[in-house]
Amino acid sequence: MKKIRKSNIAGEILFLFGIIILWQIFYVAGVDGLGIWKAYAMPSPVGVWNSFVEMMKQGTLLAAIGNSLLRGAIGYILSLIIGAVIGILINHFSFLHRNLRPLIMGIQTLPSICWVPFSILWFGLTQTAIIFVVIMGSAFSMAIAVDNAILNVPPIYKKAALTMGANQKQIYWKVIFPASLPELISGMKQGWSFAWRALMSGEVMTTSIGLGQTLMTGRNLADINQVMLVMVVIVVVGILIDQVVFYNVEKRVLKKSGLCFGWGASICHKIAILCYTKG
């Protein structure tokens, strides 16, 4: 399994190098060869690398990444809490499920940039305004994910737990939560992607140091290579968070819960334990 993983990584690296080489050839042919576009309007791998080296020397890139990650983490954690509460409520109360869920799904389709005017008017050009945009961009998707995860738990598990005398709290913590873990983790990953995109929308409208603000600085200076560099960094950070954080969390949680070997058997085992403790 490890050999396959290493082989995949090597193949991905070679593929990326191939893309970069083709990009440079395309740039040279279009700018120096055919003169299709101007050098200042088309980024190149060499130019992006030079911008990277310069911004690393100045320390601006690391500062922007650090500030963006901090804001993203705060907004994401708050989104998880708010989304989980809303998701549980709309799942538990049929009235909210019928009336509030469609509204939440509609709000979820709004681009995060739509919340920027509200955030600026309510909170000004502050950190709170950015975090507000992150929450509004991510919390509703988390609420829908939590509701869906609970809905997809096989009813037989809840009925079995009720038959064994479990109360509502035990059903949630001993049956529903473990059974919905796979979908909850997927919802958390999706929520992070929404939060990360919303963060960029919030930062481009403020003067706070971050990747979004650095992107706009490059635009204002007509530095297309800096703009492209920030875009690449945003993508790379998103990929690293997914692979380093969520991949390992998913792997460990599922392995610890026995879900990677068939979550149905694990839940039945938990119900059996619950029955034993009640009896």
Coordinates of C-alpha atoms in Angstrom, one line a residue:
M1 CA 0.0 0.0 0.0
K2 CA 2.9 2.3 0.9
K3 CA 4.6 1.6 -2.5
I4 CA 1.4 2.5 -4.3
R5 CA 1.1 5.7 -2.3
K6 CA 4.7 6.7 -3.1
S7 CA 4.2 5.8 -6.8
N8 CA 1.1 8.0 -6.9
I9 CA 3.0 11.0 -5.3
A10 CA 5.9 10.6 -7.8
G11 CA 3.5 10.5 -10.7
E12 CA 1.7 13.6 -9.4
I13 CA 5.0 15.5 -9.1
L14 CA 6.1 14.5 -12.6
F15 CA 2.7 15.6 -13.9
L16 CA 3.0 19.0 -12.3
F17 CA 6.5 19.5 -13.7
G18 CA 5.1 18.7 -17.1
I19 CA 2.4 21.3 -16.7
I20 CA 4.9 23.9 -15.7
I21 CA 7.2 23.1 -18.6
L22 CA 4.3 23.4 -21.1
W23 CA 3.2 26.6 -19.4
Q24 CA 6.7 28.1 -19.9
I25 CA 6.8 27.0 -23.6
F26 CA 3.3 28.4 -24.1
Y27 CA 4.5 31.7 -22.5
V28 CA 7.7 32.0 -24.6
A29 CA 5.8 31.1 -27.8
G30 CA 3.0 33.6 -27.2
V31 CA 5.1 36.5 -25.9
D32 CA 8.5 36.3 -27.5
G33 CA 7.7 34.2 -30.6
L34 CA 4.3 35.1 -31.9
G35 CA 3.7 38.3 -29.9
I36 CA 0.1 37.4 -29.2
W37 CA 0.1 39.2 -25.9
K38 CA 2.3 41.4 -23.8
A39 CA 4.6 40.1 -21.1
Y40 CA 2.9 42.2 -18.4
A41 CA -0.5 40.6 -19.2
M42 CA 0.6 36.9 -19.1
P43 CA 2.3 35.3 -16.1
S44 CA 5.1 32.9 -16.5
P45 CA 6.6 30.1 -14.3
V46 CA 9.9 32.0 -14.1
G47 CA 8.1 35.3 -13.2
V48 CA 6.0 33.6 -10.6
W49 CA 9.1 32.0 -9.1
N50 CA 10.9 35.4 -8.9
S51 CA 7.8 36.9 -7.2
F52 CA 7.9 34.0 -4.7
V53 CA 11.6 34.5 -3.9
E54 CA 11.1 38.3 -3.5
M55 CA 8.1 38.0 -1.3
M56 CA 9.7 35.3 0.8
K57 CA 12.7 37.6 1.4
Q58 CA 10.4 40.4 2.5
G59 CA 8.4 38.1 4.7
T60 CA 5.1 39.3 3.2
L61 CA 4.0 36.0 1.8
L62 CA 4.5 34.1 5.0
A63 CA 2.7 36.8 7.0
A64 CA -0.2 36.7 4.5
I65 CA -0.5 32.9 4.7
G66 CA -0.3 32.9 8.5
N67 CA -3.0 35.6 8.9
S68 CA -5.3 33.9 6.4
L69 CA -4.9 30.5 8.1
L70 CA -5.7 32.0 11.5
R71 CA -8.8 33.8 10.2
G72 CA -9.9 30.7 8.3
A73 CA -9.5 28.5 11.3
I74 CA -11.5 30.8 13.6
G75 CA -14.3 31.2 11.0
Y76 CA -14.3 27.5 10.2
I77 CA -14.6 26.4 13.8
L78 CA -17.4 28.8 14.4
S79 CA -19.1 27.6 11.3
L80 CA -18.8 24.0 12.5
I81 CA -20.5 24.9 15.8
I82 CA -23.3 27.0 14.3
G83 CA -23.9 24.6 11.4
A84 CA -24.0 21.6 13.7
V85 CA -26.6 23.2 16.0
I86 CA -28.8 24.3 13.1
G87 CA -28.5 20.9 11.4
I88 CA -29.5 19.0 14.5
L89 CA -32.4 21.4 15.1
I90 CA -33.8 21.1 11.6
N91 CA -33.4 17.4 11.7
H92 CA -35.1 17.0 15.1
F93 CA -38.1 19.3 14.5
S94 CA -40.2 18.5 11.5
F95 CA -41.6 22.1 11.4
L96 CA -38.0 23.4 10.9
H97 CA -37.2 20.7 8.4
R98 CA -40.2 21.6 6.3
N99 CA -39.8 25.4 6.4
L100 CA -36.2 26.3 7.4
R101 CA -34.2 23.7 5.4
P102 CA -35.4 25.0 1.9
L103 CA -34.5 28.5 3.0
I104 CA -31.0 27.4 4.2
M105 CA -30.4 25.6 0.9
G106 CA -31.4 28.8 -1.0
I107 CA -29.0 30.9 1.1
Q108 CA -26.3 28.4 0.6
T109 CA -26.3 29.1 -3.1
L110 CA -25.4 32.8 -2.6
P111 CA -21.8 33.6 -3.5
S112 CA -19.8 34.6 -0.4
I113 CA -19.0 38.0 -2.0
C114 CA -22.7 38.9 -1.4
W115 CA -22.1 39.1 2.3
V116 CA -19.2 41.5 2.1
P117 CA -21.3 44.7 2.0
F118 CA -23.2 43.6 5.1
S119 CA -20.0 42.7 6.9
I120 CA -18.4 46.1 6.1
L121 CA -21.6 48.1 7.1
W122 CA -22.0 46.1 10.3
F123 CA -18.4 45.6 11.4
G124 CA -16.3 48.0 9.3
L125 CA -13.0 47.0 7.8
T126 CA -12.1 44.7 10.7
Q127 CA -11.1 41.1 11.3
T128 CA -14.6 40.5 12.5
A129 CA -16.0 41.5 9.1
I130 CA -13.8 38.9 7.4
I131 CA -14.8 36.1 9.9
F132 CA -18.4 37.0 9.4
V133 CA -18.1 36.4 5.7
V134 CA -16.4 33.0 6.4
I135 CA -19.2 32.0 8.7
M136 CA -22.0 33.0 6.3
G137 CA -20.2 31.2 3.5
S138 CA -19.7 27.9 5.4
A139 CA -22.1 27.4 8.2
F140 CA -25.2 26.8 6.1
S141 CA -23.4 24.0 4.0
M142 CA -22.4 22.4 7.3
A143 CA -26.0 22.6 8.6
I144 CA -27.2 20.7 5.4
A145 CA -24.4 18.2 5.7
V146 CA -25.3 17.5 9.4
D147 CA -29.0 17.1 8.5
N148 CA -28.2 14.8 5.6
A149 CA -25.8 12.7 7.7
I150 CA -28.4 12.1 10.3
L151 CA -31.1 11.4 7.8
N152 CA -29.0 8.7 6.1
V153 CA -28.5 6.7 9.3
P154 CA -30.5 3.5 8.7
P155 CA -33.8 3.7 10.8
I156 CA -33.2 0.1 12.0
Y157 CA -30.4 1.3 14.2
K158 CA -32.5 3.9 16.0
K159 CA -35.4 1.4 16.3
A160 CA -33.2 -1.2 17.8
A161 CA -31.8 1.2 20.3
L162 CA -35.3 2.4 21.3
T163 CA -36.4 -1.3 21.7
M164 CA -33.4 -1.8 24.1
G165 CA -34.6 1.1 26.2
A166 CA -32.1 3.8 25.1
N167 CA -33.1 7.4 25.8
Q168 CA -32.8 10.2 23.2
K169 CA -29.3 11.3 24.4
Q170 CA -28.0 7.7 24.1
I171 CA -29.4 7.3 20.7
Y172 CA -27.6 10.4 19.5
W173 CA -24.2 9.7 21.1
K174 CA -24.1 5.9 20.8
V175 CA -26.0 5.3 17.5
I176 CA -26.6 8.3 15.3
F177 CA -23.3 10.1 15.8
P178 CA -21.0 7.0 15.1
A179 CA -23.2 5.9 12.2
S180 CA -23.1 9.3 10.6
L181 CA -19.4 9.9 11.0
P182 CA -18.4 9.1 7.3
E183 CA -20.8 11.7 6.0
L184 CA -20.0 14.2 8.8
I185 CA -16.3 14.1 7.9
S186 CA -17.2 14.6 4.2
G187 CA -19.4 17.5 5.2
M188 CA -16.5 19.0 7.3
K189 CA -14.2 18.8 4.3
Q190 CA -16.8 20.5 2.1
G191 CA -17.4 23.1 4.8
W192 CA -13.6 23.9 4.8
S193 CA -13.6 24.4 1.1
F194 CA -16.5 26.9 1.4
A195 CA -14.8 28.6 4.3
W196 CA -11.5 29.0 2.4
R197 CA -13.2 30.5 -0.6
A198 CA -15.4 32.8 1.6
L199 CA -12.2 33.9 3.4
M200 CA -10.7 35.1 0.1
S201 CA -13.9 37.0 -0.7
G202 CA -13.7 38.8 2.6
E203 CA -10.0 39.6 2.4
V204 CA -10.0 41.1 -1.0
M205 CA -12.4 43.8 0.2
T206 CA -10.4 44.8 3.3
T207 CA -6.9 46.2 4.0
S208 CA -6.0 43.5 6.5
I209 CA -2.8 41.5 5.6
G210 CA -3.8 38.2 4.1
L211 CA -3.7 36.3 0.8
G212 CA -6.8 38.1 -0.5
Q213 CA -5.3 41.5 0.2
T214 CA -1.9 40.4 -1.3
L215 CA -3.8 39.4 -4.4
M216 CA -5.4 42.8 -4.7
T217 CA -2.0 44.5 -4.2
G218 CA -0.7 42.6 -7.1
R219 CA -3.6 43.7 -9.2
N220 CA -3.2 47.4 -8.2
L221 CA 0.5 47.2 -9.1
A222 CA -0.3 45.5 -12.4
D223 CA 2.0 42.6 -11.3
I224 CA 0.4 39.7 -13.0
N225 CA 3.1 37.3 -11.6
Q226 CA 2.3 38.2 -8.0
V227 CA -1.4 37.7 -8.7
M228 CA -0.7 34.3 -10.2
L229 CA 1.6 33.4 -7.3
V230 CA -1.1 34.2 -4.7
M231 CA -3.6 32.1 -6.7
V232 CA -1.2 29.2 -6.7
V233 CA -0.6 29.6 -3.0
I234 CA -4.3 29.6 -2.3
V235 CA -4.7 26.3 -4.2
V236 CA -1.7 24.7 -2.6
V237 CA -2.7 25.6 0.9
G238 CA -6.2 24.3 0.3
I239 CA -4.8 21.0 -1.0
L240 CA -2.4 20.7 1.9
I241 CA -5.1 21.3 4.5
D242 CA -7.2 18.6 2.8
Q243 CA -4.4 16.0 2.6
V244 CA -2.6 16.7 5.8
V245 CA -5.5 17.5 8.1
F246 CA -8.7 16.0 6.8
Y247 CA -7.2 12.9 5.2
N248 CA -5.4 11.9 8.4
V249 CA -8.4 12.7 10.6
E250 CA -10.7 10.7 8.4
K251 CA -8.3 7.8 8.3
R252 CA -7.7 7.7 12.1
V253 CA -11.3 8.3 13.1
L254 CA -12.7 5.6 10.8
K255 CA -10.0 3.1 11.8
K256 CA -10.5 3.8 15.5
S257 CA -14.3 3.4 15.1
G258 CA -13.9 0.3 13.0
L259 CA -15.8 2.1 10.2
C260 CA -13.2 1.4 7.5
F261 CA -14.1 -2.3 7.9
G262 CA -17.8 -1.8 7.6
W263 CA -19.5 0.8 9.8
G264 CA -22.7 -1.2 10.0
A265 CA -21.0 -3.9 12.0
S266 CA -19.5 -1.3 14.3
I267 CA -22.9 0.3 15.0
C268 CA -24.5 -3.1 15.7
H269 CA -21.7 -3.8 18.1
K270 CA -22.4 -0.4 19.9
I271 CA -26.1 -1.2 20.1
A272 CA -25.2 -4.6 21.6
I273 CA -23.1 -2.9 24.2
L274 CA -25.9 -0.5 24.9
C275 CA -28.3 -3.4 25.3
Y276 CA -25.9 -5.1 27.7
T277 CA -25.4 -2.0 29.9
K278 CA -29.2 -1.4 30.0
G279 CA -29.9 -5.0 30.9

